[in-house]
Amino acid sequence: MTQKSRNGQGAGAVLGTATAATGLVAGIWFAYACSVMPALARSDDRVYVEVMRNINDVIQNPVFFTPFFGALLLTAVAARQHRAGPARGWTWAALALYAAVLVVTSAANVPLNDALAAAADPVRARAAFEGPWVAWNLVRAALTLAGFGCLLRALAVHARGRRNGHDAAYTGSRRGTTTPA
């Protein structure tokens, strides 16, 4: 196996792992949108606030943080590896979309979570929290899903390049030699 082939396989593995991590995060936001939040909407204010506080506490763990932050890191590495290949646009688009997910999460959802945790009156807390949090969760769900779609497309482009005999993570330089991307 040539160095070029091994590096292309590594680039494909990073891209695949970035795609899986992004898909896991998209699934989390989807689960909130279609089950968790509609179920909580049926609860009284005290129960609603208590359960959301509990969720916000327990979600801060390595099982969640690994794909949540790993998706960004792995997509950045994949974008770097594919920066001169045919999957370039798809990986960079995915990176931009996932970076937007982190901005939405840190600028909207986390401050809402923090305000909910500090609130004394469950009626007021829920009124200030529920609508905006659900809306921003839908935004990050859409962004993550779009990023996931871009990564799936990048995987397809990468695989097509490998099937056609050239590594999608490599391109020829101006002198006609092949260099790592």
Coordinates of C-alpha atoms in Angstrom, one line a residue:
M1 CA 0.0 0.0 0.0
T2 CA 1.4 3.4 -1.0
Q3 CA 1.8 6.3 1.3
K4 CA -0.7 8.2 -0.9
S5 CA -3.3 5.4 -0.4
R6 CA -2.8 5.1 3.3
N7 CA -3.2 8.9 3.7
G8 CA -6.4 8.8 1.6
Q9 CA -7.8 6.0 3.8
G10 CA -7.0 8.1 6.9
A11 CA -8.7 11.1 5.3
G12 CA -11.7 9.0 4.6
A13 CA -11.7 7.6 8.2
V14 CA -11.6 11.1 9.6
L15 CA -14.4 12.3 7.3
G16 CA -16.5 9.2 8.2
T17 CA -16.0 9.8 11.9
A18 CA -16.9 13.5 11.5
T19 CA -20.0 12.5 9.7
A20 CA -21.0 10.0 12.4
A21 CA -20.4 12.5 15.2
T22 CA -22.4 15.2 13.4
G23 CA -25.2 12.7 12.8
L24 CA -25.3 11.8 16.5
V25 CA -25.6 15.5 17.4
A26 CA -28.3 16.1 14.8
G27 CA -30.2 13.1 16.3
I28 CA -30.0 14.7 19.8
W29 CA -31.5 18.0 18.6
F30 CA -34.1 16.0 16.6
A31 CA -35.1 14.0 19.6
Y32 CA -35.6 17.2 21.6
A33 CA -37.7 18.7 18.8
C34 CA -40.0 15.7 18.2
S35 CA -40.3 14.1 21.6
V36 CA -38.7 15.7 24.6
M37 CA -40.0 19.2 24.3
P38 CA -43.5 18.2 23.1
A39 CA -43.7 15.8 26.1
L40 CA -42.6 18.5 28.5
A41 CA -45.1 20.9 27.0
R42 CA -47.8 18.7 28.6
S43 CA -46.4 19.2 32.0
D44 CA -47.2 21.8 34.6
D45 CA -44.7 24.6 35.1
R46 CA -43.0 23.1 38.2
V47 CA -42.4 19.7 36.5
Y48 CA -41.3 21.4 33.3
V49 CA -38.7 23.5 35.0
E50 CA -37.5 20.6 37.2
V51 CA -37.1 18.2 34.3
M52 CA -35.3 20.7 32.1
R53 CA -33.0 21.6 34.9
N54 CA -32.2 17.9 35.4
I55 CA -31.7 17.4 31.6
N56 CA -29.3 20.4 31.5
D57 CA -27.4 18.9 34.4
V58 CA -27.0 15.3 33.2
I59 CA -26.3 16.2 29.5
Q60 CA -23.0 17.7 30.6
N61 CA -21.0 14.4 30.4
P62 CA -18.4 12.9 28.2
V63 CA -20.9 10.8 26.3
F64 CA -22.5 14.0 25.0
F65 CA -19.4 16.2 24.9
T66 CA -17.4 13.7 22.8
P67 CA -19.6 13.9 19.6
F68 CA -20.7 17.5 20.4
F69 CA -17.1 18.9 20.3
G70 CA -15.6 16.0 18.3
A71 CA -17.9 16.8 15.4
L72 CA -16.3 20.3 15.1
L73 CA -12.7 19.1 15.6
L74 CA -13.1 16.1 13.2
T75 CA -14.8 18.2 10.5
A76 CA -12.1 20.8 10.8
V77 CA -9.4 18.1 10.3
A78 CA -11.4 16.7 7.4
A79 CA -11.7 20.1 5.8
R80 CA -8.0 20.5 6.1
Q81 CA -7.3 17.1 4.6
H82 CA -9.6 17.7 1.7
R83 CA -8.7 21.4 1.2
A84 CA -7.4 20.8 -2.4
G85 CA -9.7 17.9 -3.4
P86 CA -13.1 17.5 -4.9
A87 CA -14.8 17.2 -1.4
R88 CA -13.3 20.6 -0.4
G89 CA -16.5 22.6 -0.7
W90 CA -18.7 20.0 1.1
T91 CA -16.3 19.7 4.1
W92 CA -15.9 23.5 4.4
A93 CA -19.6 24.0 4.2
A94 CA -20.1 21.4 6.9
L95 CA -17.5 23.1 9.1
A96 CA -19.2 26.5 8.7
L97 CA -22.6 25.0 9.5
Y98 CA -21.4 23.1 12.5
A99 CA -19.5 26.2 13.8
A100 CA -22.9 28.0 13.5
V101 CA -24.4 25.3 15.7
L102 CA -21.9 26.0 18.4
V103 CA -22.6 29.8 18.1
V104 CA -26.4 29.2 18.5
T105 CA -25.9 26.8 21.4
S106 CA -23.5 29.0 23.3
A107 CA -25.3 32.3 22.5
A108 CA -28.9 31.2 22.8
N109 CA -29.6 27.8 24.3
V110 CA -26.9 27.8 27.1
P111 CA -27.9 31.3 28.4
L112 CA -31.5 30.2 28.4
N113 CA -30.5 27.0 30.4
D114 CA -28.5 29.1 32.8
A115 CA -31.4 31.5 33.4
L116 CA -33.7 28.6 33.9
A117 CA -31.3 27.1 36.5
A118 CA -31.2 30.4 38.4
A119 CA -34.9 31.2 38.3
A120 CA -37.0 31.1 41.4
D121 CA -40.6 31.2 40.0
P122 CA -41.3 28.2 37.7
V123 CA -44.2 30.0 36.0
R124 CA -42.0 33.0 34.9
A125 CA -39.0 30.8 34.2
R126 CA -41.0 28.6 31.8
A127 CA -42.6 31.6 30.1
A128 CA -39.2 33.1 29.4
F129 CA -37.5 29.8 28.5
E130 CA -39.8 27.5 26.5
G131 CA -40.6 29.4 23.3
P132 CA -37.1 30.8 22.7
W133 CA -35.3 27.5 23.6
V134 CA -37.5 25.4 21.3
A135 CA -37.1 27.9 18.4
W136 CA -33.3 28.0 18.8
N137 CA -33.2 24.2 19.1
L138 CA -34.9 24.0 15.8
V139 CA -32.3 26.3 14.3
R140 CA -29.4 24.2 15.5
A141 CA -31.2 21.0 14.4
A142 CA -31.6 22.4 10.9
L143 CA -27.9 23.6 10.8
T144 CA -26.6 20.3 12.1
L145 CA -28.8 18.3 9.7
A146 CA -27.5 20.5 6.8
G147 CA -23.9 19.9 7.9
F148 CA -24.6 16.2 8.2
G149 CA -25.9 16.3 4.6
C150 CA -22.8 18.1 3.4
L151 CA -20.5 15.5 5.1
L152 CA -22.5 12.7 3.5
R153 CA -22.0 14.3 0.2
A154 CA -18.3 14.8 0.9
L155 CA -18.0 11.1 1.8
A156 CA -19.7 10.2 -1.6
V157 CA -17.3 12.5 -3.5
H158 CA -14.3 11.1 -1.6
A159 CA -15.4 7.5 -2.3
R160 CA -16.0 8.2 -6.0
G161 CA -12.5 9.7 -6.2
R162 CA -11.0 6.5 -4.6
R163 CA -13.0 4.2 -6.9
N164 CA -11.8 6.2 -9.9
G165 CA -8.2 5.6 -8.9
H166 CA -7.3 8.9 -7.4
D167 CA -7.3 9.9 -3.8
A168 CA -9.9 12.6 -3.1
A169 CA -7.6 13.9 -0.3
Y170 CA -4.7 14.5 -2.7
T171 CA -4.3 16.6 -5.8
G172 CA -1.4 17.2 -8.2
S173 CA 0.7 20.3 -7.6
R174 CA 1.6 22.7 -10.3
R175 CA 4.6 20.7 -11.1
G176 CA 2.5 17.6 -11.7
T177 CA 3.6 15.7 -8.6
T178 CA 1.1 14.4 -6.1
T179 CA 1.2 15.9 -2.6
P180 CA -0.8 15.4 0.5
A181 CA -3.7 17.7 0.9

